[in-house]
XYZ file of C-alpha atoms in Angstrom:
721
model
C -4.093 -34.567 -13.619
C -7.106 -34.790 -16.139
C -10.160 -31.627 -16.725
C -12.416 -34.464 -15.149
C -9.902 -33.476 -11.979
C -10.288 -29.877 -12.073
C -13.925 -30.338 -11.169
C -13.760 -29.748 -7.902
C -13.418 -25.672 -8.661
C -16.044 -23.559 -10.020
C -15.798 -22.328 -13.951
C -13.495 -18.964 -13.352
C -10.932 -21.429 -11.343
C -10.699 -24.011 -13.614
C -10.597 -21.257 -16.203
C -7.249 -19.693 -14.814
C -6.013 -23.259 -13.831
C -6.016 -24.534 -17.029
C -5.751 -21.661 -19.566
C -2.991 -21.825 -22.453
C -2.213 -17.985 -22.604
C 1.647 -16.552 -22.475
C 0.309 -14.631 -19.350
C -2.520 -14.246 -16.930
C -3.536 -11.983 -14.613
C -6.051 -13.673 -12.303
C -8.188 -10.749 -9.918
C -8.972 -12.811 -6.936
C -11.366 -11.108 -4.866
C -11.197 -11.831 -0.711
C -12.227 -15.578 -0.018
C -12.148 -16.477 -3.300
C -10.115 -19.864 -3.369
C -6.753 -17.693 -4.822
C -4.128 -20.000 -3.087
C -6.191 -23.430 -4.327
C -5.804 -22.002 -7.686
C -2.316 -21.301 -7.535
C -1.323 -24.512 -6.586
C -3.717 -26.266 -8.829
C -1.851 -24.857 -12.160
C 1.575 -25.680 -10.750
C -0.048 -29.147 -10.438
C -1.449 -28.575 -13.772
C 1.302 -27.681 -15.781
C 3.161 -30.643 -14.301
C 0.923 -33.167 -14.664
C -0.013 -32.010 -18.680
C 3.708 -32.118 -18.966
C 3.717 -28.553 -19.913
C 6.501 -28.165 -17.137
C 8.875 -29.759 -15.333
C 8.713 -29.067 -11.908
C 12.062 -28.006 -12.255
C 10.786 -25.259 -14.797
C 8.635 -24.099 -12.156
C 9.193 -20.665 -9.968
C 6.342 -19.532 -7.851
C 7.009 -16.704 -5.432
C 4.713 -15.249 -2.630
C 5.333 -12.762 0.206
C 4.735 -14.712 3.537
C 6.385 -18.148 4.446
C 3.457 -19.180 5.626
C 1.769 -19.278 2.314
C 4.928 -20.121 0.895
C 4.765 -23.511 3.091
C 1.213 -23.979 2.398
C 1.812 -23.946 -1.198
C 4.718 -26.722 -0.575
C 2.592 -28.855 1.634
C -0.374 -28.602 -1.069
C 1.902 -29.669 -3.796
C 3.443 -31.753 -2.133
C 0.303 -34.256 -1.275
C -0.941 -32.595 -5.225
C 2.350 -34.344 -6.985
C 3.243 -36.897 -4.773
C 7.005 -36.030 -5.411
C 9.270 -33.987 -2.666
C 8.516 -30.244 -2.729
C 11.623 -28.935 -0.811
C 13.748 -28.982 -4.117
C 11.036 -26.432 -6.086
C 11.753 -23.234 -6.335
C 8.996 -22.108 -4.309
C 9.655 -19.205 -1.528
C 9.160 -15.052 -0.705
C 10.940 -12.779 -2.492
C 13.789 -12.615 0.130
C 14.198 -16.187 0.425
C 14.548 -17.336 -3.762
C 17.033 -14.192 -3.444
C 18.929 -15.279 -1.135
C 19.014 -19.089 -2.368
C 20.123 -17.545 -5.651
C 23.167 -15.369 -4.028
C 23.984 -18.696 -2.094
C 24.700 -20.075 -5.278
C 26.544 -17.486 -7.386
C 27.756 -15.386 -4.269
C 31.358 -14.877 -6.444
C 29.642 -13.340 -9.304
C 27.736 -11.267 -6.846
C 30.939 -9.939 -5.402
C 29.648 -11.722 -1.825
C 31.675 -13.571 0.188
C 30.576 -17.060 0.780
C 29.640 -16.668 4.345
C 27.649 -13.437 3.954
C 25.426 -12.910 6.531
C 21.608 -11.396 6.272
C 20.867 -8.613 8.561
C 17.563 -7.907 10.023
C 15.693 -4.860 10.525
C 17.073 -4.538 14.378
C 20.503 -5.279 13.735
C 20.515 -2.210 10.598
C 19.571 0.254 13.145
C 21.913 -0.636 15.138
C 24.491 -0.885 12.380
C 23.263 2.787 11.126
C 23.457 4.056 15.027
C 26.898 3.332 14.700
C 27.942 4.912 11.419
C 26.278 8.183 12.592
C 28.187 8.186 15.674
C 31.522 7.555 13.698
C 30.178 10.604 11.643
C 29.633 12.799 14.297
C 25.483 12.930 13.273
C 23.329 13.755 16.015
C 21.049 10.926 15.839
C 17.786 13.276 17.062
C 18.686 15.344 14.077
C 18.754 12.288 11.868
C 17.034 9.744 13.254
C 18.702 6.023 12.553
C 14.882 4.832 11.256
C 15.140 7.953 8.714
C 17.955 6.765 7.567
C 16.905 3.547 7.106
C 13.895 4.366 5.401
C 15.437 6.563 3.097
C 18.287 3.310 2.581
C 15.521 1.009 1.967
C 13.648 3.130 -0.453
C 16.670 4.247 -2.580
C 17.249 0.189 -2.716
C 13.543 -0.863 -3.474
C 13.527 1.891 -6.174
C 17.032 0.133 -7.699
C 19.321 3.298 -6.598
C 23.039 2.507 -5.124
C 24.408 5.746 -3.456
C 26.480 6.437 -6.458
C 23.746 6.731 -9.129
C 22.241 9.679 -6.698
C 22.526 13.264 -7.355
C 22.601 15.800 -4.599
C 19.716 18.335 -4.522
C 21.160 21.079 -2.361
C 19.089 19.734 1.047
C 20.784 19.407 3.695
C 19.105 16.706 5.224
C 18.930 14.553 2.012
C 22.558 14.947 1.746
C 23.655 13.727 5.047
C 21.043 11.072 3.862
C 23.227 10.380 0.876
C 26.298 10.177 3.149
C 24.881 7.356 5.589
C 24.008 5.464 2.431
C 27.488 5.837 1.070
C 28.991 4.433 3.833
C 26.357 1.919 5.135
C 27.163 0.714 1.560
C 30.925 0.528 1.954
C 30.794 -0.630 5.758
C 28.237 -3.734 4.236
C 30.514 -4.349 1.314
C 33.776 -4.672 3.188
C 32.034 -7.149 5.736
C 29.941 -9.244 4.067
C 26.769 -8.015 5.209
C 23.502 -8.348 3.301
C 20.058 -6.360 4.235
C 16.920 -7.524 3.651
C 16.143 -5.227 0.356
C 19.780 -5.646 -0.710
C 18.893 -9.511 -1.061
C 16.758 -8.696 -4.074
C 18.804 -5.906 -5.390
C 21.890 -7.740 -5.387
C 20.164 -10.610 -7.399
C 18.455 -8.280 -9.515
C 21.772 -6.645 -10.526
C 23.866 -9.766 -11.027
C 21.213 -11.172 -13.317
C 21.178 -7.985 -15.275
C 24.683 -7.977 -15.930
C 25.568 -11.027 -16.544
C 23.860 -11.951 -19.453
C 24.314 -15.806 -19.624
C 23.370 -16.221 -15.851
C 20.200 -14.810 -16.785
C 19.814 -16.462 -20.461
C 20.511 -19.701 -17.644
C 17.424 -19.072 -15.655
C 15.009 -17.520 -18.484
C 15.649 -21.152 -20.026
C 15.209 -22.897 -16.792
C 12.616 -21.120 -15.264
C 9.369 -21.193 -18.022
C 6.847 -20.605 -15.628
C 6.796 -17.570 -13.378
C 4.014 -17.404 -10.805
C 3.475 -14.742 -8.005
C 0.846 -14.610 -5.567
C -0.157 -10.861 -3.721
C 0.847 -9.125 -6.926
C -0.970 -5.857 -6.161
C 2.074 -5.637 -3.020
C 5.027 -5.800 -5.448
C 7.095 -2.851 -4.751
C 9.293 -1.487 -8.007
C 12.263 -3.504 -7.264
C 10.503 -6.670 -7.201
C 8.426 -5.592 -10.895
C 11.783 -5.707 -11.877
C 12.941 -8.456 -11.016
C 9.878 -10.339 -12.625
C 9.949 -8.755 -15.303
C 13.407 -9.721 -15.875
C 13.176 -12.962 -15.355
C 9.939 -13.474 -17.870
C 12.056 -11.817 -20.285
C 9.845 -12.169 -23.967
C 9.268 -16.050 -23.900
C 8.854 -17.179 -20.213
C 5.073 -17.255 -18.991
C 3.982 -14.994 -16.072
C 0.727 -16.404 -14.038
C -0.216 -13.518 -11.785
C -2.689 -13.614 -8.655
C -4.113 -10.093 -6.700
C -6.660 -7.813 -5.941
C -6.345 -4.199 -6.441
C -8.909 -3.644 -3.998
C -6.659 -5.401 -1.337
C -3.355 -3.218 -2.152
C -3.223 -1.964 1.673
C 0.623 -1.343 1.513
C 1.944 1.770 -0.241
C 3.799 2.661 2.543
C 6.359 0.257 2.800
C 6.289 0.192 -0.910
C 4.027 -1.189 -2.966
C 2.650 -0.292 -6.239
C -0.698 -0.199 -7.125
C 0.428 0.573 -10.453
C 2.464 -3.067 -10.996
C -1.274 -4.579 -11.250
C -2.922 -2.099 -13.151
C -0.682 -2.435 -15.667
C 0.226 -5.433 -16.141
C -2.069 -6.091 -19.601
C 0.038 -3.446 -21.353
C 3.706 -4.790 -19.616
C 3.150 -8.148 -21.028
C 1.124 -8.161 -24.443
C -1.958 -11.312 -24.989
C -2.718 -11.367 -20.975
C -5.790 -12.597 -19.984
C -7.444 -11.178 -17.247
C -9.683 -14.102 -15.203
C -11.789 -12.657 -11.986
C -12.597 -14.638 -9.449
C -15.360 -13.674 -7.591
C -17.210 -16.689 -6.121
C -16.557 -16.070 -2.594
C -16.299 -18.906 -0.046
C -15.488 -16.880 3.275
C -18.542 -14.635 4.193
C -22.736 -14.146 4.260
C -23.982 -11.954 1.579
C -24.992 -9.195 3.781
C -21.162 -8.862 4.379
C -20.402 -9.048 0.734
C -22.813 -6.644 -0.341
C -21.575 -4.039 2.297
C -18.120 -4.572 1.094
C -18.880 -4.254 -2.731
C -20.815 -1.182 -2.055
C -17.992 0.262 -0.056
C -15.428 -0.611 -2.562
C -17.258 0.839 -5.273
C -16.690 4.476 -4.155
C -13.047 4.286 -5.498
C -12.469 5.179 -8.874
C -8.777 3.743 -9.838
C -10.146 0.209 -9.649
C -10.569 -2.871 -12.180
C -13.385 -4.229 -10.594
C -15.186 -6.930 -9.408
C -18.225 -7.595 -7.978
C -18.149 -10.686 -4.737
C -20.838 -12.969 -4.634
C -21.503 -15.993 -2.712
C -24.124 -18.927 -2.419
C -24.356 -18.576 0.928
C -27.364 -17.535 3.336
C -27.730 -13.828 3.624
C -26.416 -13.582 7.071
C -27.596 -10.878 9.971
C -27.504 -7.717 9.648
C -23.965 -5.331 10.385
C -24.426 -4.067 13.334
C -24.096 -0.195 13.650
C -23.120 0.870 17.071
C -22.766 4.536 18.229
C -21.209 4.923 21.159
C -21.191 8.113 23.690
C -17.197 7.505 24.306
C -14.369 4.853 24.037
C -15.457 3.777 27.291
C -18.805 2.767 25.916
C -17.295 1.724 22.686
C -15.426 -1.321 24.840
C -17.582 -1.818 27.197
C -20.488 -2.747 24.449
C -18.084 -4.870 22.511
C -17.570 -7.461 25.835
C -20.760 -7.442 26.009
C -21.355 -8.935 22.349
C -18.455 -10.895 22.903
C -20.065 -12.709 26.228
C -23.096 -13.169 23.807
C -21.584 -14.874 21.208
C -19.834 -16.995 23.478
C -22.895 -17.722 24.874
C -24.158 -19.183 21.343
C -21.420 -21.133 20.949
C -18.768 -19.040 18.739
C -15.166 -19.659 20.669
C -13.223 -16.634 21.684
C -10.632 -17.108 18.896
C -12.903 -16.778 16.356
C -13.491 -13.073 17.436
C -11.612 -10.417 16.306
C -11.257 -6.272 16.868
C -10.036 -4.786 14.331
C -8.461 -0.999 14.304
C -6.741 1.333 12.564
C -4.487 3.025 15.230
C -2.469 0.825 17.860
C -3.292 3.746 20.664
C -7.082 2.440 20.254
C -6.191 -0.841 21.918
C -5.358 0.304 25.605
C -9.028 1.160 26.919
C -10.580 -2.096 25.141
C -8.030 -3.949 26.705
C -8.691 -2.468 29.827
C -12.652 -3.366 29.614
C -11.610 -7.326 28.588
C -9.644 -7.603 31.626
C -12.487 -6.315 33.481
C -14.951 -8.517 31.735
C -12.168 -11.441 32.346
C -12.815 -12.095 28.704
C -8.766 -13.143 27.600
C -7.251 -11.795 24.742
C -3.799 -11.650 22.556
C -2.257 -8.828 20.542
C -1.832 -9.685 17.122
C 1.912 -9.039 15.788
C 3.646 -9.397 18.988
C 7.461 -10.193 19.672
C 8.061 -13.179 17.503
C 10.173 -15.970 18.939
C 13.230 -15.330 17.044
C 12.696 -11.335 17.590
C 13.028 -11.881 21.281
C 16.235 -9.921 22.393
C 17.347 -12.655 24.605
C 16.972 -15.731 21.213
C 18.942 -12.867 19.215
C 21.631 -12.549 22.077
C 22.451 -16.698 21.672
C 22.447 -16.178 17.767
C 25.112 -13.345 18.311
C 26.708 -15.744 19.538
C 26.378 -18.478 17.218
C 27.170 -16.104 14.354
C 30.237 -14.670 15.859
C 31.869 -18.134 16.688
C 31.364 -19.060 12.866
C 31.591 -15.427 11.460
C 34.057 -13.559 13.492
C 33.702 -10.144 11.505
C 30.041 -10.042 12.169
C 30.189 -6.519 14.097
C 26.759 -6.187 14.932
C 26.872 -9.611 16.921
C 30.095 -8.687 18.128
C 28.547 -5.360 19.642
C 25.617 -7.189 20.888
C 27.526 -9.427 23.080
C 30.570 -8.457 23.590
C 29.465 -7.033 27.027
C 26.478 -9.299 27.440
C 26.534 -10.352 30.030
C 28.232 -7.809 31.788
C 32.105 -8.274 31.516
C 33.629 -5.145 32.439
C 34.126 -4.047 28.878
C 32.808 -0.402 29.132
C 31.600 2.024 26.359
C 35.042 3.676 26.416
C 36.187 0.553 25.155
C 33.784 -0.079 23.012
C 34.213 3.285 21.286
C 37.975 2.502 21.124
C 37.156 -0.562 19.255
C 34.834 1.558 16.865
C 37.402 4.218 16.192
C 40.363 1.896 15.065
C 38.372 -0.028 12.881
C 37.091 2.597 11.087
C 40.331 4.059 11.178
C 42.153 0.828 9.573
C 38.981 -0.732 7.913
C 38.978 -3.873 10.088
C 35.978 -5.809 11.688
C 35.611 -4.919 15.656
C 36.614 -8.820 16.113
C 40.149 -7.955 14.056
C 40.461 -4.628 15.556
C 40.294 -6.005 19.070
C 43.029 -8.730 18.521
C 45.278 -5.922 16.887
C 44.656 -3.898 20.133
C 44.890 -6.806 22.581
C 48.538 -7.295 20.851
C 49.618 -3.897 20.831
C 48.171 -3.799 24.525
C 46.999 -0.288 23.119
C 44.026 -0.141 25.611
C 44.437 0.666 29.819
C 45.329 -2.496 31.630
C 41.909 -3.374 33.026
C 40.210 -3.036 29.878
C 42.719 -4.943 28.235
C 42.106 -8.101 30.426
C 38.465 -7.654 29.892
C 38.652 -7.675 26.207
C 41.225 -10.368 26.298
C 38.798 -12.802 27.636
C 36.202 -12.215 26.182
C 38.395 -12.538 22.604
C 39.476 -16.158 24.292
C 35.800 -16.960 25.017
C 34.666 -16.528 21.265
C 37.906 -18.778 20.516
C 37.446 -21.439 23.190
C 33.838 -22.124 21.897
C 34.966 -21.883 18.119
C 37.375 -24.678 19.216
C 35.148 -26.103 21.414
C 32.523 -26.826 18.889
C 33.952 -27.273 15.610
C 32.543 -31.042 15.433
C 29.238 -30.921 17.435
C 26.215 -30.855 16.036
C 24.231 -27.532 15.810
C 21.906 -28.147 18.549
C 24.976 -28.765 20.798
C 26.645 -26.355 20.037
C 23.961 -24.229 20.832
C 23.507 -25.788 24.523
C 27.272 -25.274 25.089
C 27.684 -21.771 23.676
C 24.629 -20.732 26.275
C 26.298 -22.611 29.451
C 29.621 -22.079 28.643
C 28.924 -18.130 27.612
C 27.348 -17.547 30.931
C 23.914 -16.118 29.215
C 21.875 -18.677 30.382
C 23.375 -18.417 33.934
C 22.604 -14.428 33.632
C 18.776 -15.241 33.051
C 18.560 -17.898 35.380
C 19.645 -15.378 38.085
C 16.066 -13.218 37.685
C 13.953 -14.937 39.154
C 10.859 -12.990 38.254
C 8.323 -14.402 35.755
C 10.014 -12.165 33.007
C 13.190 -14.127 33.574
C 12.287 -17.642 33.831
C 10.426 -17.004 30.513
C 13.484 -15.792 28.711
C 15.240 -19.075 30.058
C 12.558 -21.302 28.653
C 12.904 -19.441 25.864
C 16.497 -20.399 25.644
C 15.694 -23.774 26.326
C 13.230 -24.088 23.132
C 16.201 -22.153 21.518
C 18.331 -25.564 21.716
C 15.101 -27.449 20.826
C 15.024 -25.572 17.372
C 18.689 -26.253 16.736
C 17.932 -29.823 17.266
C 15.340 -30.200 15.239
C 16.470 -28.358 12.552
C 17.011 -30.258 9.312
C 19.825 -28.643 7.194
C 19.217 -29.336 3.350
C 21.072 -32.108 1.761
C 22.024 -30.319 -1.005
C 22.985 -26.981 0.484
C 25.991 -25.129 -0.044
C 26.883 -23.901 3.155
C 27.230 -24.982 6.458
C 23.947 -26.357 8.946
C 25.112 -23.415 11.123
C 25.026 -21.043 8.301
C 21.818 -23.158 6.763
C 19.882 -22.584 10.127
C 21.375 -18.878 11.167
C 19.886 -17.856 7.965
C 16.794 -19.333 7.849
C 16.059 -17.688 11.366
C 16.322 -14.470 9.546
C 14.248 -14.516 6.990
C 12.173 -17.147 8.522
C 11.239 -15.429 11.235
C 7.913 -17.291 11.437
C 4.664 -15.858 10.408
C 2.778 -14.363 13.082
C -0.512 -16.243 13.194
C -3.776 -16.104 15.210
C -3.703 -17.944 18.422
C -5.853 -21.612 18.677
C -5.836 -20.399 22.509
C -9.594 -19.743 23.835
C -9.045 -15.710 23.348
C -9.733 -12.702 21.569
C -7.510 -11.697 18.812
C -6.900 -7.551 18.759
C -5.242 -6.343 15.994
C -4.349 -3.545 13.499
C -6.569 -3.578 10.036
C -3.228 -3.885 8.190
C -2.430 -7.123 10.258
C -5.468 -8.657 10.019
C -5.099 -9.010 5.803
C -5.090 -12.777 4.541
C -7.033 -13.817 8.009
C -10.315 -14.264 8.755
C -13.147 -14.911 11.557
C -16.487 -15.809 12.771
C -17.368 -12.449 14.356
C -15.189 -9.338 13.480
C -15.515 -5.953 15.284
C -13.958 -2.511 13.705
C -13.595 0.108 16.185
C -12.773 3.666 16.014
C -15.237 4.362 12.282
C -14.516 8.269 12.572
C -13.350 11.053 10.150
C -9.760 11.405 10.959
C -8.978 8.442 12.447
C -10.754 6.012 9.857
C -10.155 7.301 7.182
C -7.190 8.933 8.853
C -6.659 12.394 9.629
C -3.554 12.691 6.837
C -5.473 10.298 4.011
C -8.516 12.770 3.595
C -6.853 15.288 1.247
C -5.136 13.297 -1.028
C -7.294 11.282 -3.473
C -5.485 8.483 -3.547
C -4.545 7.916 0.089
C -8.236 7.592 0.568
C -8.811 5.145 -1.449
C -6.214 2.996 -0.086
C -8.038 3.888 3.644
C -11.214 2.772 1.696
C -9.718 -0.585 0.491
C -8.029 -1.084 4.640
C -11.516 -0.892 5.142
C -12.687 -3.542 2.614
C -9.671 -5.680 3.834
C -11.417 -5.190 7.371
C -15.034 -5.814 6.176
C -14.321 -8.888 4.053
C -12.690 -10.312 7.435
C -15.939 -11.495 8.728
C -17.652 -14.777 7.852
C -20.426 -14.790 9.878
C -21.066 -11.442 11.965
C -19.760 -7.952 11.515
C -19.921 -4.858 14.152
C -18.882 -1.259 13.108
C -18.894 1.328 16.102
C -17.799 4.749 16.286
C -17.693 7.002 19.441
C -18.821 10.764 19.488
C -16.710 11.597 22.075
C -12.679 9.642 22.059
C -10.132 11.391 24.134
C -6.829 10.581 22.555
C -3.714 12.374 22.542
C -4.859 14.324 26.074
C -7.744 16.072 24.293
C -11.014 15.127 23.791
C -12.248 14.652 20.015
C -15.641 14.841 18.518
C -15.223 13.626 14.857
C -17.991 12.732 12.808
C -18.995 8.946 12.277
C -16.623 7.992 8.720
C -17.898 8.477 5.618
C -17.567 4.657 4.975
C -20.270 4.023 7.068
C -22.505 6.541 4.751
C -21.331 4.688 1.846
C -22.705 1.358 3.277
C -26.756 0.808 1.834
C -28.810 1.420 5.151
C -30.624 -1.565 4.860
C -27.472 -4.056 5.666
C -27.240 -2.180 8.615
C -28.873 -2.496 12.040
C -28.447 0.544 14.053
C -28.097 0.497 17.554
C -27.645 4.110 19.383
C -27.482 5.685 23.350
C -31.120 6.415 23.364
C -32.452 9.549 26.100
C -28.783 11.175 26.156
C -28.641 14.136 28.553
C -26.246 16.412 28.754
C -22.764 15.738 29.626
C -23.200 17.418 33.403
C -26.032 15.730 34.098
C -26.738 12.467 36.174
C -27.341 10.101 33.474
C -25.191 10.548 30.040
C -27.092 8.053 28.829
C -30.176 6.438 30.446
C -30.870 2.920 28.430
C -29.191 0.360 25.570
C -31.753 -2.008 25.307
C -30.917 -5.524 26.318
C -27.293 -5.002 25.390
C -26.472 -2.871 29.193
C -25.186 -5.186 31.416
C -26.806 -4.346 35.069
C -23.273 -3.518 36.310
C -23.041 -0.752 33.752
C -25.613 1.500 35.888
C -24.237 1.817 39.328
C -26.600 0.713 42.037
C -28.715 3.573 43.939
C -25.870 6.258 42.603
C -27.671 8.117 39.217
C -24.511 6.911 37.723
C -23.250 4.714 35.109
C -20.002 3.502 33.594
C -18.804 5.361 31.038
C -20.093 8.837 32.235
C -17.877 11.517 32.215
C -17.640 13.487 35.456
C -15.960 15.910 38.035
C -14.036 16.038 40.832
C -13.292 19.097 43.000
C -9.823 17.962 43.017
C -8.912 15.858 40.120
C -10.927 17.667 37.467
C -13.103 16.024 34.628
C -13.075 12.137 34.188
C -14.542 8.910 33.105
C -16.164 6.014 35.315
C -14.617 3.129 33.622
C -15.479 0.607 36.290
C -17.267 -0.061 40.069
C -18.211 -2.115 43.029
C -20.331 -1.942 46.361
C -23.316 -0.823 46.352
C -24.635 1.810 49.095
C -22.153 3.833 51.422
C -19.480 1.059 50.461
C -20.103 1.860 46.521
C -16.735 2.380 45.008
C -15.927 4.023 41.332
C -12.621 3.924 39.459
C -12.370 6.987 37.289
C -9.922 7.495 34.212
C -8.701 11.652 35.351
C -7.669 13.532 32.552
C -4.424 15.013 34.102
C -3.907 12.863 37.416
C -4.941 8.996 35.668
C -7.171 5.909 37.015
C -7.947 6.528 40.786
C -10.461 4.268 42.969
C -13.190 7.171 45.185
C -15.114 5.978 47.739
C -18.473 7.491 46.654
C -20.001 9.226 49.597
C -16.856 11.343 50.061
C -15.922 11.720 46.491
C -18.447 14.908 45.946
C -18.242 13.814 42.338
C -20.507 15.831 39.898
């Protein structure tokens, strides 16, 4: 690639791509083309003969980003990109461990535990330890285990601190480690920790990989945790080149272990680092960028950059002060209809919120307005219960010692293996250090179970062995089809004639298609089944905005990396956003501000910010002040839209006029009432009008009561005040 071939990049991008500094830190602002720079850097290294494709490792955080990079490299380099070491931290660590399983002290067919399976295992261990799962929640134990691993600490490395709760968590961690090692199970965090330990403790292997991967490139560097950064530093050593792309202003994941300190100290840890800022934005209008710049400038702990664009100024940012959450939702629906009438597709509109709890009222309003929507971040295909059921059969047939799979399907579909039988199998397995499969076979052989339990368990064991024998020489797709039919799983869901049941049947058919279309790596060291199972665990399909004509709804954390023509950020109230738990800690408040910055920079053309003077949450009416973040945006960038002529809550009209934004249906004909108004009923008490129909004597209103839920009332008889 000649320098002339870089003319499509701006000067800062070109500087990052062709720099000859040993280490490079690219501070890439939102919408500044960071993925393009990362891909072009790899292509430049190869085409300048500075490195062969096999001497490059590129790491990112999502499968979506890894696939995009591989696709672009395929086009730029005109070589098969599949063999390149480009992928997520977990994906690359898994690839390494498959190649060096013996050195890593793992069985060749080790299995990966996803988050749900990890929780199920912890619940089982707590039961065996006679622990109360309400006093010691499995989720808490899961967090403790993963947090210790992310910081490189094995159970043996942790000293009890005298606190009973921590000591119990440590004992669960010890039991968990022992169980996973004995049964060849590896959770997500373990993939990276085991990879790091294997390299650290085997100098020849480390030397080999340092020599091989002379150029390391990492995306979203601000999201790295302690273990990921240690892994990168270990591979880089003293002589290799590290190219890190990130944005400290978009570091919003400290709650899941991300350390903003990693990007802040990069230049100290890697001497001779060149820092390059990508500040030209190709996404948003000048107005939106000015608001984002002004907001984030209030953070003290940042490396600093100023986003700018050659694009047009764009429209002012709308700032809507709602009377309550119902009024807020109605306003958003009205504006979306207006944007739709202007030709903006619904799937280019997004509603972002700090907490999921805010979505309910919005969803109700969208339904009443007949506006289709999709909650972004719902269940992914391979995470659906019926798919995990089918995969558990596939796992157990090929890896009988997989205890989580055994527990999942031993009585699914129901076959008479009751809880008491399963408890006996668990106890026997624990005492004799056996897998549940081997414990079952031994219990059957010794006839240690009651007659009926022995028969039903024998039938299950025979079913699995028959399936294994039948599927030994079949293609993966045929195996899957056979398993679903012979196990009774397909028939079990087909008997449910509801729409939900039929959707599950359709999903199982889609699984068959997925296994038929799966193309195993011809150079893989494991079987196609093993490769597929690892693929679906690691690559559960990063959620993407729907291409259907529907509005996108999501949390602000989920919105990172996405962009939309129209963005609404709702609930901008102190205590809600920024969140109440973050108000007293400067570092947490700065992260909340970064989260707001991320939300603002998702918008390409139009941005609306809303807050409510009154909002009912957790059964109480809240009266929060507008968010401090609103005050940090210059007033000249905002167009305030306010409820005018408001009277008291006891008045007939809590708000009387909202310019052209109020639809005719918001004022209920000839009643003196409006949607969003607080009313009182003699029996049901206080509530809020959320819908209405009819006029005159037949007029009805739907009221969301504080104590009695939602009710339709005929106004003629309701005696509302």
